[in-house]
PDB file of N, CA and C in Angstrom:
ATOM      1  N   UNK Z   1       0.974  -1.269   0.263  1.00  0.00           N
ATOM      2  CA  UNK Z   1       0.012   0.129   0.071  1.00  0.00           C
ATOM      3  C   UNK Z   1       0.690   0.961  -0.086  1.00  0.00           C
ATOM      4  N   UNK Z   2       0.448   2.042  -0.760  1.00  0.00           N
ATOM      5  CA  UNK Z   2       1.428   3.721  -0.921  1.00  0.00           C
ATOM      6  C   UNK Z   2       0.533   4.603  -0.136  1.00  0.00           C
ATOM      7  N   UNK Z   3       1.497   5.130   0.643  1.00  0.00           N
ATOM      8  CA  UNK Z   3       0.575   6.313   1.414  1.00  0.00           C
ATOM      9  C   UNK Z   3       1.277   7.880   0.985  1.00  0.00           C
ATOM     10  N   UNK Z   4       0.837   8.697   0.758  1.00  0.00           N
ATOM     11  CA  UNK Z   4       1.390  10.468   0.557  1.00  0.00           C
ATOM     12  C   UNK Z   4       1.548  10.613   2.068  1.00  0.00           C
ATOM     13  N   UNK Z   5       2.960  10.988   2.212  1.00  0.00           N
ATOM     14  CA  UNK Z   5       2.973  11.565   3.601  1.00  0.00           C
ATOM     15  C   UNK Z   5       3.135  12.983   3.280  1.00  0.00           C
ATOM     16  N   UNK Z   6       2.856  13.794   4.400  1.00  0.00           N
ATOM     17  CA  UNK Z   6       3.136  15.561   4.293  1.00  0.00           C
ATOM     18  C   UNK Z   6       4.627  15.394   4.603  1.00  0.00           C
ATOM     19  N   UNK Z   7       4.805  16.913   3.657  1.00  0.00           N
ATOM     20  CA  UNK Z   7       5.944  17.562   3.306  1.00  0.00           C
ATOM     21  C   UNK Z   7       6.320  17.981   4.615  1.00  0.00           C
ATOM     22  N   UNK Z   8       7.311  17.638   5.403  1.00  0.00           N
ATOM     23  CA  UNK Z   8       7.947  18.057   6.607  1.00  0.00           C
ATOM     24  C   UNK Z   8       8.555  19.709   6.385  1.00  0.00           C
ATOM     25  N   UNK Z   9       8.218  20.816   7.268  1.00  0.00           N
ATOM     26  CA  UNK Z   9       9.033  21.715   7.221  1.00  0.00           C
ATOM     27  C   UNK Z   9      10.267  21.888   6.613  1.00  0.00           C
ATOM     28  N   UNK Z  10      11.082  21.090   7.540  1.00  0.00           N
ATOM     29  CA  UNK Z  10      12.779  20.655   7.530  1.00  0.00           C
ATOM     30  C   UNK Z  10      12.835  20.111   5.701  1.00  0.00           C
ATOM     31  N   UNK Z  11      12.061  19.694   5.664  1.00  0.00           N
ATOM     32  CA  UNK Z  11      12.030  19.027   3.786  1.00  0.00           C
ATOM     33  C   UNK Z  11      12.118  20.272   3.012  1.00  0.00           C
ATOM     34  N   UNK Z  12      11.020  21.049   3.166  1.00  0.00           N
ATOM     35  CA  UNK Z  12      10.793  22.042   2.514  1.00  0.00           C
ATOM     36  C   UNK Z  12      11.800  23.284   2.290  1.00  0.00           C
ATOM     37  N   UNK Z  13      12.421  23.343   3.514  1.00  0.00           N
ATOM     38  CA  UNK Z  13      13.815  24.347   3.684  1.00  0.00           C
ATOM     39  C   UNK Z  13      14.814  23.460   2.884  1.00  0.00           C
ATOM     40  N   UNK Z  14      15.167  22.336   2.898  1.00  0.00           N
ATOM     41  CA  UNK Z  14      16.218  22.166   2.445  1.00  0.00           C
ATOM     42  C   UNK Z  14      16.095  22.059   0.885  1.00  0.00           C
ATOM     43  N   UNK Z  15      14.651  21.736   0.207  1.00  0.00           N
ATOM     44  CA  UNK Z  15      14.559  21.750  -1.205  1.00  0.00           C
ATOM     45  C   UNK Z  15      14.905  23.368  -1.816  1.00  0.00           C
ATOM     46  N   UNK Z  16      14.207  23.784  -0.897  1.00  0.00           N
ATOM     47  CA  UNK Z  16      14.533  25.466  -1.323  1.00  0.00           C
ATOM     48  C   UNK Z  16      16.094  25.493  -1.353  1.00  0.00           C
ATOM     49  N   UNK Z  17      17.095  25.329  -0.243  1.00  0.00           N
ATOM     50  CA  UNK Z  17      18.381  25.762  -0.606  1.00  0.00           C
ATOM     51  C   UNK Z  17      18.953  25.109  -1.522  1.00  0.00           C
ATOM     52  N   UNK Z  18      18.673  23.675  -2.043  1.00  0.00           N
ATOM     53  CA  UNK Z  18      19.420  23.012  -2.895  1.00  0.00           C
ATOM     54  C   UNK Z  18      18.718  23.603  -4.224  1.00  0.00           C
ATOM     55  N   UNK Z  19      17.756  23.623  -4.453  1.00  0.00           N
ATOM     56  CA  UNK Z  19      17.203  24.470  -5.759  1.00  0.00           C
ATOM     57  C   UNK Z  19      17.983  25.919  -5.965  1.00  0.00           C
ATOM     58  N   UNK Z  20      18.089  26.210  -4.880  1.00  0.00           N
ATOM     59  CA  UNK Z  20      18.651  27.713  -5.262  1.00  0.00           C
ATOM     60  C   UNK Z  20      20.357  27.569  -5.590  1.00  0.00           C
ATOM     61  N   UNK Z  21      20.863  26.421  -4.840  1.00  0.00           N
ATOM     62  CA  UNK Z  21      22.306  26.166  -5.338  1.00  0.00           C
ATOM     63  C   UNK Z  21      22.369  25.590  -6.998  1.00  0.00           C
ATOM     64  N   UNK Z  22      21.369  25.012  -7.017  1.00  0.00           N
ATOM     65  CA  UNK Z  22      21.223  24.153  -8.577  1.00  0.00           C
ATOM     66  C   UNK Z  22      21.200  25.380  -9.522  1.00  0.00           C
ATOM     67  N   UNK Z  23      20.126  26.542  -9.188  1.00  0.00           N
ATOM     68  CA  UNK Z  23      20.233  27.803 -10.166  1.00  0.00           C
ATOM     69  C   UNK Z  23      21.123  28.680 -10.312  1.00  0.00           C
ATOM     70  N   UNK Z  24      21.942  28.773  -9.196  1.00  0.00           N
ATOM     71  CA  UNK Z  24      23.591  29.766  -8.930  1.00  0.00           C
ATOM     72  C   UNK Z  24      24.627  28.700  -9.892  1.00  0.00           C
ATOM     73  N   UNK Z  25      24.324  27.366  -9.915  1.00  0.00           N
ATOM     74  CA  UNK Z  25      25.132  26.897 -10.708  1.00  0.00           C
ATOM     75  C   UNK Z  25      24.788  26.416 -11.995  1.00  0.00           C
ATOM     76  N   UNK Z  26      23.715  27.585 -12.455  1.00  0.00           N
ATOM     77  CA  UNK Z  26      23.468  27.491 -13.626  1.00  0.00           C
ATOM     78  C   UNK Z  26      22.394  26.504 -14.374  1.00  0.00           C
ATOM     79  N   UNK Z  27      21.938  25.998 -13.616  1.00  0.00           N
ATOM     80  CA  UNK Z  27      20.645  25.114 -13.618  1.00  0.00           C
ATOM     81  C   UNK Z  27      19.534  26.028 -14.488  1.00  0.00           C
ATOM     82  N   UNK Z  28      18.830  25.431 -15.196  1.00  0.00           N
ATOM     83  CA  UNK Z  28      17.362  25.995 -15.490  1.00  0.00           C
ATOM     84  C   UNK Z  28      16.533  25.867 -14.900  1.00  0.00           C
ATOM     85  N   UNK Z  29      15.650  26.926 -15.045  1.00  0.00           N
ATOM     86  CA  UNK Z  29      14.428  27.151 -14.404  1.00  0.00           C
ATOM     87  C   UNK Z  29      13.693  26.072 -14.443  1.00  0.00           C
ATOM     88  N   UNK Z  30      13.419  25.844 -15.908  1.00  0.00           N
ATOM     89  CA  UNK Z  30      12.357  24.782 -16.197  1.00  0.00           C
ATOM     90  C   UNK Z  30      12.753  23.110 -15.585  1.00  0.00           C
ATOM     91  N   UNK Z  31      13.696  23.040 -14.781  1.00  0.00           N
ATOM     92  CA  UNK Z  31      13.871  22.142 -14.085  1.00  0.00           C
ATOM     93  C   UNK Z  31      12.818  21.948 -12.918  1.00  0.00           C
ATOM     94  N   UNK Z  32      12.359  20.987 -12.821  1.00  0.00           N
ATOM     95  CA  UNK Z  32      11.243  20.753 -11.841  1.00  0.00           C
ATOM     96  C   UNK Z  32      11.657  20.962 -10.557  1.00  0.00           C
ATOM     97  N   UNK Z  33      11.003  21.808  -9.786  1.00  0.00           N
ATOM     98  CA  UNK Z  33      11.217  22.489  -8.310  1.00  0.00           C
ATOM     99  C   UNK Z  33      10.729  21.308  -7.579  1.00  0.00           C
ATOM    100  N   UNK Z  34       9.655  20.483  -7.864  1.00  0.00           N
ATOM    101  CA  UNK Z  34       9.343  19.136  -6.972  1.00  0.00           C
ATOM    102  C   UNK Z  34      10.052  17.824  -7.036  1.00  0.00           C
ATOM    103  N   UNK Z  35      11.084  18.032  -7.944  1.00  0.00           N
ATOM    104  CA  UNK Z  35      12.369  16.850  -7.829  1.00  0.00           C
ATOM    105  C   UNK Z  35      13.154  17.228  -6.781  1.00  0.00           C
ATOM    106  N   UNK Z  36      13.196  18.876  -6.613  1.00  0.00           N
ATOM    107  CA  UNK Z  36      14.106  18.780  -5.343  1.00  0.00           C
ATOM    108  C   UNK Z  36      13.129  18.488  -4.064  1.00  0.00           C
ATOM    109  N   UNK Z  37      11.831  18.989  -3.930  1.00  0.00           N
ATOM    110  CA  UNK Z  37      11.087  18.552  -2.614  1.00  0.00           C
ATOM    111  C   UNK Z  37      11.170  17.224  -2.653  1.00  0.00           C
ATOM    112  N   UNK Z  38      10.892  16.273  -3.878  1.00  0.00           N
ATOM    113  CA  UNK Z  38      10.975  14.624  -3.523  1.00  0.00           C
ATOM    114  C   UNK Z  38      12.464  14.285  -2.696  1.00  0.00           C
ATOM    115  N   UNK Z  39      13.608  14.783  -3.034  1.00  0.00           N
ATOM    116  CA  UNK Z  39      14.787  14.194  -2.696  1.00  0.00           C
ATOM    117  C   UNK Z  39      15.037  14.925  -1.466  1.00  0.00           C
ATOM    118  N   UNK Z  40      14.574  16.304  -0.958  1.00  0.00           N
ATOM    119  CA  UNK Z  40      14.679  16.809   0.431  1.00  0.00           C
ATOM    120  C   UNK Z  40      13.788  15.745   1.115  1.00  0.00           C
ATOM    121  N   UNK Z  41      12.339  15.450   1.094  1.00  0.00           N
ATOM    122  CA  UNK Z  41      11.722  14.728   1.717  1.00  0.00           C
ATOM    123  C   UNK Z  41      12.102  13.347   1.865  1.00  0.00           C
ATOM    124  N   UNK Z  42      12.938  12.858   0.746  1.00  0.00           N
ATOM    125  CA  UNK Z  42      13.413  11.434   0.954  1.00  0.00           C
ATOM    126  C   UNK Z  42      14.800  11.478   2.252  1.00  0.00           C
ATOM    127  N   UNK Z  43      15.453  12.585   1.977  1.00  0.00           N
ATOM    128  CA  UNK Z  43      16.407  12.986   2.513  1.00  0.00           C
ATOM    129  C   UNK Z  43      16.219  13.095   4.123  1.00  0.00           C
ATOM    130  N   UNK Z  44      15.542  13.674   4.358  1.00  0.00           N
ATOM    131  CA  UNK Z  44      14.880  14.255   5.863  1.00  0.00           C
ATOM    132  C   UNK Z  44      14.194  12.794   6.443  1.00  0.00           C
ATOM    133  N   UNK Z  45      13.317  11.995   5.780  1.00  0.00           N
ATOM    134  CA  UNK Z  45      12.638  10.932   6.369  1.00  0.00           C
ATOM    135  C   UNK Z  45      13.474   9.755   6.285  1.00  0.00           C
ATOM    136  N   UNK Z  46      14.579   9.646   5.508  1.00  0.00           N
ATOM    137  CA  UNK Z  46      15.390   8.473   5.586  1.00  0.00           C
ATOM    138  C   UNK Z  46      14.798   7.666   4.378  1.00  0.00           C
ATOM    139  N   UNK Z  47      14.258   7.972   3.614  1.00  0.00           N
ATOM    140  CA  UNK Z  47      13.154   7.006   2.445  1.00  0.00           C
ATOM    141  C   UNK Z  47      14.393   6.746   1.197  1.00  0.00           C
ATOM    142  N   UNK Z  48      14.142   5.284   1.163  1.00  0.00           N
ATOM    143  CA  UNK Z  48      14.557   5.212  -0.308  1.00  0.00           C
ATOM    144  C   UNK Z  48      13.833   5.490  -1.420  1.00  0.00           C
ATOM    145  N   UNK Z  49      14.695   6.233  -2.566  1.00  0.00           N
ATOM    146  CA  UNK Z  49      13.835   6.990  -3.921  1.00  0.00           C
ATOM    147  C   UNK Z  49      14.236   6.113  -4.787  1.00  0.00           C
ATOM    148  N   UNK Z  50      13.359   5.853  -5.636  1.00  0.00           N
ATOM    149  CA  UNK Z  50      13.616   4.878  -6.954  1.00  0.00           C
ATOM    150  C   UNK Z  50      13.476   5.940  -8.152  1.00  0.00           C
ATOM    151  N   UNK Z  51      14.420   6.313  -8.894  1.00  0.00           N
ATOM    152  CA  UNK Z  51      14.343   7.405 -10.104  1.00  0.00           C
ATOM    153  C   UNK Z  51      15.410   6.829 -11.239  1.00  0.00           C
ATOM    154  N   UNK Z  52      15.126   7.530 -12.260  1.00  0.00           N
ATOM    155  CA  UNK Z  52      15.948   7.422 -13.293  1.00  0.00           C
ATOM    156  C   UNK Z  52      16.934   8.497 -13.399  1.00  0.00           C
ATOM    157  N   UNK Z  53      16.930   9.677 -12.551  1.00  0.00           N
ATOM    158  CA  UNK Z  53      17.767  10.605 -12.742  1.00  0.00           C
ATOM    159  C   UNK Z  53      18.593  10.800 -11.396  1.00  0.00           C
ATOM    160  N   UNK Z  54      19.532   9.460 -11.477  1.00  0.00           N
ATOM    161  CA  UNK Z  54      19.983   9.107  -9.866  1.00  0.00           C
ATOM    162  C   UNK Z  54      21.125  10.619  -9.825  1.00  0.00           C
ATOM    163  N   UNK Z  55      22.012  11.096 -11.034  1.00  0.00           N
ATOM    164  CA  UNK Z  55      22.993  11.946 -11.085  1.00  0.00           C
ATOM    165  C   UNK Z  55      22.580  13.512 -10.048  1.00  0.00           C
ATOM    166  N   UNK Z  56      21.095  13.640 -10.255  1.00  0.00           N
ATOM    167  CA  UNK Z  56      20.937  14.832  -9.465  1.00  0.00           C
ATOM    168  C   UNK Z  56      20.585  14.700  -8.175  1.00  0.00           C
ATOM    169  N   UNK Z  57      20.102  13.446  -7.894  1.00  0.00           N
ATOM    170  CA  UNK Z  57      19.804  13.247  -6.325  1.00  0.00           C
ATOM    171  C   UNK Z  57      21.121  12.932  -5.845  1.00  0.00           C
ATOM    172  N   UNK Z  58      22.133  12.122  -6.390  1.00  0.00           N
ATOM    173  CA  UNK Z  58      23.269  11.996  -5.849  1.00  0.00           C
ATOM    174  C   UNK Z  58      24.407  13.338  -5.519  1.00  0.00           C
ATOM    175  N   UNK Z  59      24.091  14.318  -6.198  1.00  0.00           N
ATOM    176  CA  UNK Z  59      24.433  15.358  -6.337  1.00  0.00           C
ATOM    177  C   UNK Z  59      24.024  16.533  -5.194  1.00  0.00           C
ATOM    178  N   UNK Z  60      22.662  16.440  -5.171  1.00  0.00           N
ATOM    179  CA  UNK Z  60      22.015  17.698  -4.028  1.00  0.00           C
ATOM    180  C   UNK Z  60      21.556  16.932  -3.081  1.00  0.00           C
ATOM    181  N   UNK Z  61      21.181  15.404  -2.757  1.00  0.00           N
ATOM    182  CA  UNK Z  61      20.951  14.605  -1.627  1.00  0.00           C
ATOM    183  C   UNK Z  61      21.826  13.409  -1.411  1.00  0.00           C
ATOM    184  N   UNK Z  62      23.109  13.650  -1.053  1.00  0.00           N
ATOM    185  CA  UNK Z  62      24.055  12.558  -1.591  1.00  0.00           C
ATOM    186  C   UNK Z  62      23.729  11.453  -0.385  1.00  0.00           C
ATOM    187  N   UNK Z  63      22.744  11.873   0.843  1.00  0.00           N
ATOM    188  CA  UNK Z  63      22.599  10.750   1.685  1.00  0.00           C
ATOM    189  C   UNK Z  63      21.624   9.882   1.440  1.00  0.00           C
ATOM    190  N   UNK Z  64      20.754  10.032   0.454  1.00  0.00           N
ATOM    191  CA  UNK Z  64      19.286   9.504  -0.062  1.00  0.00           C
ATOM    192  C   UNK Z  64      19.934   8.101  -0.723  1.00  0.00           C
ATOM    193  N   UNK Z  65      19.279   6.984  -0.266  1.00  0.00           N
ATOM    194  CA  UNK Z  65      19.705   5.608  -1.153  1.00  0.00           C
ATOM    195  C   UNK Z  65      18.704   5.651  -2.040  1.00  0.00           C
ATOM    196  N   UNK Z  66      19.376   5.414  -3.287  1.00  0.00           N
ATOM    197  CA  UNK Z  66      18.543   5.072  -4.491  1.00  0.00           C
ATOM    198  C   UNK Z  66      18.354   4.127  -4.931  1.00  0.00           C
ATOM    199  N   UNK Z  67      17.685   3.630  -5.764  1.00  0.00           N
ATOM    200  CA  UNK Z  67      17.565   2.732  -6.810  1.00  0.00           C
ATOM    201  C   UNK Z  67      17.097   2.832  -8.259  1.00  0.00           C
ATOM    202  N   UNK Z  68      17.895   2.786  -9.131  1.00  0.00           N
ATOM    203  CA  UNK Z  68      17.852   3.292 -10.328  1.00  0.00           C
ATOM    204  C   UNK Z  68      17.592   1.839 -11.265  1.00  0.00           C
ATOM    205  N   UNK Z  69      17.047   2.159 -12.409  1.00  0.00           N
ATOM    206  CA  UNK Z  69      16.480   1.156 -13.246  1.00  0.00           C
ATOM    207  C   UNK Z  69      18.187   0.235 -13.339  1.00  0.00           C
ATOM    208  N   UNK Z  70      19.348   0.895 -13.965  1.00  0.00           N
ATOM    209  CA  UNK Z  70      20.544   0.776 -14.663  1.00  0.00           C
ATOM    210  C   UNK Z  70      20.875  -0.437 -12.979  1.00  0.00           C
ATOM    211  N   UNK Z  71      21.033   0.032 -11.953  1.00  0.00           N
ATOM    212  CA  UNK Z  71      21.453  -0.840 -10.595  1.00  0.00           C
ATOM    213  C   UNK Z  71      20.460  -1.923 -10.604  1.00  0.00           C
ATOM    214  N   UNK Z  72      19.163  -1.662 -10.849  1.00  0.00           N
ATOM    215  CA  UNK Z  72      18.374  -2.706 -10.377  1.00  0.00           C
ATOM    216  C   UNK Z  72      18.431  -4.311 -11.499  1.00  0.00           C
ATOM    217  N   UNK Z  73      18.891  -3.663 -12.765  1.00  0.00           N
ATOM    218  CA  UNK Z  73      19.000  -4.486 -14.142  1.00  0.00           C
ATOM    219  C   UNK Z  73      20.533  -5.540 -13.683  1.00  0.00           C
ATOM    220  N   UNK Z  74      21.180  -4.556 -13.210  1.00  0.00           N
ATOM    221  CA  UNK Z  74      22.703  -5.685 -12.653  1.00  0.00           C
ATOM    222  C   UNK Z  74      22.468  -6.129 -11.351  1.00  0.00           C
ATOM    223  N   UNK Z  75      21.601  -6.324 -10.816  1.00  0.00           N
ATOM    224  CA  UNK Z  75      21.088  -7.073  -9.267  1.00  0.00           C
ATOM    225  C   UNK Z  75      21.906  -6.348  -8.149  1.00  0.00           C
ATOM    226  N   UNK Z  76      22.598  -5.039  -8.535  1.00  0.00           N
ATOM    227  CA  UNK Z  76      22.878  -4.176  -7.828  1.00  0.00           C
ATOM    228  C   UNK Z  76      22.296  -2.823  -6.963  1.00  0.00           C
ATOM    229  N   UNK Z  77      20.989  -3.108  -6.930  1.00  0.00           N
ATOM    230  CA  UNK Z  77      20.336  -2.099  -6.166  1.00  0.00           C
ATOM    231  C   UNK Z  77      20.842  -1.695  -4.817  1.00  0.00           C
ATOM    232  N   UNK Z  78      20.744  -0.479  -4.668  1.00  0.00           N
ATOM    233  CA  UNK Z  78      20.838   0.286  -3.307  1.00  0.00           C
ATOM    234  C   UNK Z  78      19.860  -0.401  -2.219  1.00  0.00           C
ATOM    235  N   UNK Z  79      20.660  -0.966  -0.728  1.00  0.00           N
ATOM    236  CA  UNK Z  79      19.906  -1.236  -0.093  1.00  0.00           C
ATOM    237  C   UNK Z  79      18.439  -0.585   0.445  1.00  0.00           C
ATOM    238  N   UNK Z  80      17.100  -1.257   0.513  1.00  0.00           N
ATOM    239  CA  UNK Z  80      15.914  -0.403   0.889  1.00  0.00           C
ATOM    240  C   UNK Z  80      16.129  -0.059   2.699  1.00  0.00           C
TER     241      UNK Z  80
END
Protein backbone atom coordinates (compact mmCIF):
# COMPACT_ATOMS: atom_id res chain seq x y z
CA UNK A 1 0.00 0.00 0.00
CA UNK A 2 1.33 3.43 -0.90
CA UNK A 3 0.63 6.47 1.20
CA UNK A 4 1.29 10.14 0.53
CA UNK A 5 3.29 11.60 3.38
CA UNK A 6 3.05 15.28 4.33
CA UNK A 7 6.12 17.34 3.46
CA UNK A 8 7.92 18.34 6.67
CA UNK A 9 9.00 21.97 7.02
CA UNK A 10 12.64 20.85 7.26
CA UNK A 11 12.31 19.10 3.88
CA UNK A 12 10.75 22.16 2.24
CA UNK A 13 13.58 24.33 3.56
CA UNK A 14 16.22 21.85 2.35
CA UNK A 15 14.53 21.67 -1.08
CA UNK A 16 14.60 25.45 -1.40
CA UNK A 17 18.29 25.62 -0.49
CA UNK A 18 19.19 22.81 -2.93
CA UNK A 19 17.18 24.44 -5.73
CA UNK A 20 18.90 27.78 -5.09
CA UNK A 21 22.29 26.06 -5.27
CA UNK A 22 21.21 24.41 -8.53
CA UNK A 23 20.10 27.74 -10.06
CA UNK A 24 23.27 29.55 -8.95
CA UNK A 25 25.30 26.81 -10.63
CA UNK A 26 23.53 27.62 -13.91
CA UNK A 27 20.66 25.14 -13.67
CA UNK A 28 17.64 25.83 -15.84
CA UNK A 29 14.56 27.36 -14.34
CA UNK A 30 12.52 24.80 -16.27
CA UNK A 31 13.92 22.02 -14.10
CA UNK A 32 11.06 20.96 -11.88
CA UNK A 33 11.20 22.18 -8.31
CA UNK A 34 9.12 19.13 -7.24
CA UNK A 35 12.18 16.93 -7.90
CA UNK A 36 13.95 18.90 -5.18
CA UNK A 37 11.00 18.47 -2.81
CA UNK A 38 11.08 14.73 -3.44
CA UNK A 39 14.82 14.47 -2.81
CA UNK A 40 14.69 16.61 0.32
CA UNK A 41 11.74 14.67 1.69
CA UNK A 42 13.57 11.38 1.10
CA UNK A 43 16.67 12.73 2.84
CA UNK A 44 14.90 14.15 5.90
CA UNK A 45 12.73 11.05 6.37
CA UNK A 46 15.50 8.54 5.51
CA UNK A 47 13.46 7.10 2.62
CA UNK A 48 14.70 5.09 -0.35
CA UNK A 49 13.98 6.72 -3.69
CA UNK A 50 13.32 5.00 -7.02
CA UNK A 51 14.55 7.23 -9.87
CA UNK A 52 16.00 7.40 -13.38
CA UNK A 53 17.71 10.72 -12.53
CA UNK A 54 20.31 9.44 -10.08
CA UNK A 55 22.86 12.15 -10.92
CA UNK A 56 20.77 15.03 -9.62
CA UNK A 57 19.75 13.23 -6.45
CA UNK A 58 23.30 12.08 -5.73
CA UNK A 59 24.60 15.61 -6.28
CA UNK A 60 22.06 17.51 -4.19
CA UNK A 61 20.95 14.82 -1.71
CA UNK A 62 23.96 12.50 -1.31
CA UNK A 63 22.66 10.66 1.76
CA UNK A 64 19.49 9.41 0.00
CA UNK A 65 19.44 5.69 -0.79
CA UNK A 66 18.64 5.32 -4.49
CA UNK A 67 17.31 2.48 -6.59
CA UNK A 68 17.81 3.08 -10.30
CA UNK A 69 16.88 0.97 -13.34
CA UNK A 70 20.55 0.52 -14.24
CA UNK A 71 21.45 -0.73 -10.76
CA UNK A 72 18.37 -2.95 -10.59
CA UNK A 73 19.04 -4.59 -13.94
CA UNK A 74 22.51 -5.61 -12.79
CA UNK A 75 21.27 -6.90 -9.48
CA UNK A 76 23.12 -4.17 -7.55
CA UNK A 77 20.22 -2.08 -6.30
CA UNK A 78 20.81 0.12 -3.30
CA UNK A 79 19.57 -1.49 -0.10
CA UNK A 80 16.12 -0.44 1.08
